[in-house]
mmCIF file of C-alpha atoms in Angstrom:
data_model
loop_
_atom_site.group_PDB
_atom_site.id
_atom_site.type_symbol
_atom_site.label_atom_id
_atom_site.label_comp_id
_atom_site.label_asym_id
_atom_site.label_seq_id
_atom_site.Cartn_x
_atom_site.Cartn_y
_atom_site.Cartn_z
ATOM 1 C CA LYS A 11 -7.811 -13.096 15.262
ATOM 2 C CA GLY A 12 -11.599 -13.088 15.256
ATOM 3 C CA TYR A 13 -11.914 -12.148 11.575
ATOM 4 C CA TYR A 14 -11.111 -13.562 8.170
ATOM 5 C CA SER A 15 -8.086 -12.339 6.264
ATOM 6 C CA LEU A 16 -6.907 -12.921 2.733
ATOM 7 C CA VAL A 17 -3.380 -12.801 1.342
ATOM 8 C CA PHE A 18 -2.582 -10.866 -1.832
ATOM 9 C CA GLN A 19 0.715 -10.457 -3.621
ATOM 10 C CA VAL A 20 1.321 -7.306 -5.626
ATOM 11 C CA ALA A 21 4.096 -6.215 -7.945
ATOM 12 C CA VAL A 22 4.497 -2.443 -8.131
ATOM 13 C CA CYS A 23 6.617 -0.315 -10.454
ATOM 14 C CA PRO A 24 8.571 2.744 -9.250
ATOM 15 C CA ARG A 25 5.677 4.963 -10.420
ATOM 16 C CA MET A 26 3.429 3.164 -7.880
ATOM 17 C CA ARG A 27 1.347 1.363 -10.496
ATOM 18 C CA PHE A 28 0.203 -2.168 -9.798
ATOM 19 C CA LEU A 29 1.765 -4.427 -12.435
ATOM 20 C CA ASP A 30 0.578 -7.741 -11.038
ATOM 21 C CA VAL A 31 -2.037 -8.652 -8.445
ATOM 22 C CA PHE A 32 -2.489 -12.229 -7.326
ATOM 23 C CA GLY A 33 -4.151 -13.774 -4.339
ATOM 24 C CA GLY A 34 -7.271 -14.179 -2.356
ATOM 25 C CA PHE A 35 -5.827 -17.053 -0.338
ATOM 26 C CA PRO A 36 -6.785 -17.547 3.315
ATOM 27 C CA GLY A 37 -4.597 -15.482 5.650
ATOM 28 C CA SER A 38 -2.931 -18.626 6.999
ATOM 29 C CA ASN A 39 -0.911 -18.880 3.763
ATOM 30 C CA ASN A 40 2.545 -17.328 3.795
ATOM 31 C CA ASP A 41 4.194 -15.168 1.137
ATOM 32 C CA LYS A 42 6.461 -17.969 -0.104
ATOM 33 C CA ARG A 43 3.511 -20.248 -0.832
ATOM 34 C CA VAL A 44 1.478 -17.531 -2.556
ATOM 35 C CA PHE A 45 4.477 -16.571 -4.702
ATOM 36 C CA ARG A 46 5.159 -20.203 -5.582
ATOM 37 C CA LEU A 47 1.517 -20.576 -6.728
ATOM 38 C CA SER A 48 1.477 -17.307 -8.673
ATOM 39 C CA PRO A 49 2.061 -17.215 -12.423
ATOM 40 C CA LEU A 50 4.521 -14.379 -11.767
ATOM 41 C CA ALA A 51 6.971 -16.807 -10.128
ATOM 42 C CA GLY A 52 7.469 -18.655 -13.401
ATOM 43 C CA GLU A 53 7.262 -15.545 -15.579
ATOM 44 C CA LEU A 54 9.872 -13.368 -13.839
ATOM 45 C CA PRO A 55 12.895 -14.856 -15.628
ATOM 46 C CA THR A 56 11.395 -13.920 -19.003
ATOM 47 C CA LEU A 57 9.721 -10.671 -17.896
ATOM 48 C CA LEU A 58 12.798 -9.068 -16.362
ATOM 49 C CA PRO A 59 15.729 -8.431 -18.675
ATOM 50 C CA SER A 60 19.266 -9.175 -17.573
ATOM 51 C CA GLY A 61 20.322 -6.911 -14.718
ATOM 52 C CA LEU A 62 16.778 -6.202 -13.451
ATOM 53 C CA TYR A 63 15.350 -7.860 -10.364
ATOM 54 C CA ALA A 64 12.212 -7.955 -8.252
ATOM 55 C CA LEU A 65 12.745 -6.642 -4.714
ATOM 56 C CA ALA A 66 10.996 -8.615 -1.982
ATOM 57 C CA ASP A 67 10.848 -8.762 1.780
ATOM 58 C CA GLY A 68 12.054 -11.563 4.021
ATOM 59 C CA GLY A 69 8.847 -13.527 3.458
ATOM 60 C CA TYR A 70 10.132 -14.548 0.033
ATOM 61 C CA THR A 71 12.938 -16.824 -1.121
ATOM 62 C CA LEU A 72 16.037 -15.575 -2.926
ATOM 63 C CA THR A 73 16.011 -16.609 -6.603
ATOM 64 C CA SER A 74 17.900 -15.571 -9.713
ATOM 65 C CA LYS A 75 15.342 -12.755 -10.206
ATOM 66 C CA VAL A 76 14.087 -12.061 -6.667
ATOM 67 C CA ILE A 77 16.300 -10.195 -4.207
ATOM 68 C CA VAL A 78 15.513 -10.521 -0.502
ATOM 69 C CA PRO A 79 17.227 -9.066 2.574
ATOM 70 C CA TYR A 80 20.026 -10.874 4.339
ATOM 71 C CA THR A 81 18.931 -12.804 7.396
ATOM 72 C CA CYS A 82 20.986 -13.455 10.452
ATOM 73 C CA PRO A 83 21.367 -16.963 11.875
ATOM 74 C CA ALA A 84 20.656 -17.201 15.594
ATOM 75 C CA GLY A 85 23.578 -16.030 17.680
ATOM 76 C CA SER A 86 25.342 -14.099 14.927
ATOM 77 C CA GLN A 87 25.237 -10.625 13.405
ATOM 78 C CA LEU A 88 25.016 -9.248 9.905
ATOM 79 C CA SER A 89 28.129 -7.591 8.533
ATOM 80 C CA ARG A 90 28.077 -3.842 7.910
ATOM 81 C CA GLN A 91 27.871 -4.510 4.186
ATOM 82 C CA GLN A 92 24.868 -6.804 4.702
ATOM 83 C CA GLU A 93 23.138 -4.238 6.927
ATOM 84 C CA ARG A 94 23.770 -1.523 4.341
ATOM 85 C CA PHE A 95 22.443 -3.786 1.592
ATOM 86 C CA ASN A 96 19.281 -4.421 3.633
ATOM 87 C CA ARG A 97 18.767 -0.661 4.152
ATOM 88 C CA VAL A 98 19.144 0.058 0.431
ATOM 89 C CA LEU A 99 16.827 -2.835 -0.438
ATOM 90 C CA SER A 100 14.276 -1.522 2.053
ATOM 91 C CA THR A 101 14.240 1.915 0.413
ATOM 92 C CA GLY A 102 13.360 0.261 -2.890
ATOM 93 C CA ARG A 103 10.661 -1.914 -1.358
ATOM 94 C CA VAL A 104 8.992 1.021 0.425
ATOM 95 C CA ILE A 105 7.365 1.913 -2.906
ATOM 96 C CA VAL A 106 5.097 -1.102 -2.503
ATOM 97 C CA GLU A 107 4.004 0.079 0.952
ATOM 98 C CA GLN A 108 3.389 3.591 -0.382
ATOM 99 C CA ALA A 109 1.325 2.294 -3.301
ATOM 100 C CA LEU A 110 -0.754 0.117 -0.960
ATOM 101 C CA GLY A 111 -1.194 3.094 1.383
ATOM 102 C CA ARG A 112 -2.455 5.242 -1.494
ATOM 103 C CA LEU A 113 -4.767 2.449 -2.594
ATOM 104 C CA LYS A 114 -6.250 2.029 0.879
ATOM 105 C CA ASN A 115 -6.558 5.775 1.388
ATOM 106 C CA ARG A 116 -8.271 6.242 -1.949
ATOM 107 C CA TRP A 117 -10.559 3.223 -1.610
ATOM 108 C CA ARG A 118 -11.422 3.323 2.088
ATOM 109 C CA ARG A 119 -13.993 0.611 1.563
ATOM 110 C CA LEU A 120 -11.073 -1.825 1.677
ATOM 111 C CA TYR A 121 -10.720 -1.168 5.411
ATOM 112 C CA ASP A 122 -14.084 -2.597 6.313
ATOM 113 C CA ALA A 123 -14.919 -4.753 3.334
ATOM 114 C CA ASP A 124 -17.908 -6.633 4.681
ATOM 115 C CA PHE A 125 -18.441 -8.769 1.603
ATOM 116 C CA HIS A 126 -18.792 -12.436 0.886
ATOM 117 C CA VAL A 127 -15.220 -13.728 0.994
ATOM 118 C CA GLY A 128 -15.497 -14.863 -2.643
ATOM 119 C CA ALA A 129 -16.102 -11.265 -3.808
ATOM 120 C CA VAL A 130 -13.065 -9.749 -2.081
ATOM 121 C CA PRO A 131 -10.415 -10.776 -4.664
ATOM 122 C CA LEU A 132 -12.378 -9.134 -7.469
ATOM 123 C CA LEU A 133 -13.036 -6.039 -5.324
ATOM 124 C CA PHE A 134 -9.314 -5.721 -4.520
ATOM 125 C CA LEU A 135 -8.384 -6.225 -8.163
ATOM 126 C CA ALA A 136 -10.914 -3.593 -9.271
ATOM 127 C CA CYS A 137 -9.490 -1.111 -6.759
ATOM 128 C CA CYS A 138 -5.962 -1.767 -8.095
ATOM 129 C CA VAL A 139 -7.106 -1.172 -11.685
ATOM 130 C CA LEU A 140 -8.913 2.041 -10.689
ATOM 131 C CA HIS A 141 -5.844 3.125 -8.705
ATOM 132 C CA ASN A 142 -3.728 2.772 -11.855
ATOM 133 C CA ILE A 143 -6.228 4.773 -13.895
ATOM 134 C CA VAL A 144 -6.226 7.590 -11.349
ATOM 135 C CA GLU A 145 -2.436 7.544 -11.018
ATOM 136 C CA ASP A 146 -1.951 7.640 -14.794
ATOM 137 C CA GLY A 147 -3.955 10.781 -15.399
ATOM 138 C CA ASP A 148 -4.939 14.075 -13.911
ATOM 139 C CA ASN A 149 -8.098 12.802 -12.298
ATOM 140 C CA SER A 150 -8.097 15.123 -9.316
ATOM 141 C CA GLU A 151 -11.870 15.325 -9.174
ATOM 142 C CA PHE A 152 -12.007 11.544 -9.049
ATOM 143 C CA SER A 153 -9.200 11.014 -6.547
ATOM 144 C CA ASP A 154 -10.659 13.553 -4.104
ATOM 145 C CA MET A 155 -14.058 11.859 -3.921
ATOM 146 C CA ASP A 156 -15.434 11.029 -0.503
ATOM 147 C CA HIS A 157 -16.282 7.329 -0.660
ATOM 148 C CA SER A 158 -17.538 6.986 2.909
ATOM 149 C CA ASP A 159 -21.192 7.384 1.951
ATOM 150 C CA LEU A 160 -21.122 4.610 -0.639
ATOM 151 C CA GLU A 161 -22.827 1.619 0.880
ATOM 152 C CA ASP A 162 -24.163 -1.575 -0.620
ATOM 153 C CA GLU A 163 -27.879 -1.587 -1.144
ATOM 154 C CA PRO A 164 -29.633 -4.706 0.105
ATOM 155 C CA GLY A 165 -30.323 -7.077 -2.743
ATOM 156 C CA SER A 166 -27.986 -5.316 -5.176
ATOM 157 C CA ASP A 167 -26.112 -8.441 -6.216
ATOM 158 C CA VAL A 168 -24.168 -7.917 -9.419
ATOM 159 C CA ASP A 169 -23.331 -10.734 -11.786
ATOM 160 C CA LEU A 170 -19.725 -10.337 -12.894
ATOM 161 C CA THR A 171 -17.955 -12.163 -15.677
ATOM 162 C CA ASP A 172 -14.293 -13.105 -15.823
ATOM 163 C CA ARG A 173 -13.916 -11.932 -19.430
ATOM 164 C CA ASP A 174 -11.098 -9.512 -18.572
ATOM 165 C CA VAL A 175 -10.027 -11.012 -15.279
ATOM 166 C CA GLU A 176 -8.610 -14.436 -14.557
ATOM 167 C CA LEU A 177 -10.365 -15.868 -11.541
ATOM 168 C CA ASN A 178 -9.725 -19.344 -10.244
ATOM 169 C CA ASN A 179 -10.968 -20.547 -6.878
ATOM 170 C CA ASN A 180 -11.272 -16.993 -5.535
ATOM 171 C CA ASN A 181 -7.783 -16.080 -6.755
ATOM 172 C CA ALA A 182 -7.523 -12.886 -8.768
ATOM 173 C CA ARG A 183 -4.807 -11.827 -11.179
ATOM 174 C CA TYR A 184 -4.332 -8.579 -13.101
#
């Protein structure tokens, strides 16, 4: 690709708030692996009451609490019911894409984050927390800010602690 990429997994509620953020893995990792390594994978059965499920895309594995779209074996077709199910599932999952779109629109610095790779998970996590704060209140003056002129000053390294954030090997969780 010519650039580094990192994989993050997010859980989003219908109100487009980030409920869980995990990741910071090299882009060569797939969704299944990141999910398997995330604390959320083990916590879902106790977090979600009976009858509630996490909606995921085809990059995940079907579990008792994770619903994924039907896939079609080579040379066959999905039934109409399976296609309809996939469409309905997709409409529920679009909330995640909309929340990520809002996040990236609000925090444009994420588009060209030219940071040390170890700082990116904390930056992404901070943007998700700030996104939730803005979404939860009437912060119109804050959400309309133009962030394009905010640049890092040379030598402005900031020492951050993990008091409120779990960080482990460049993996962030909220």
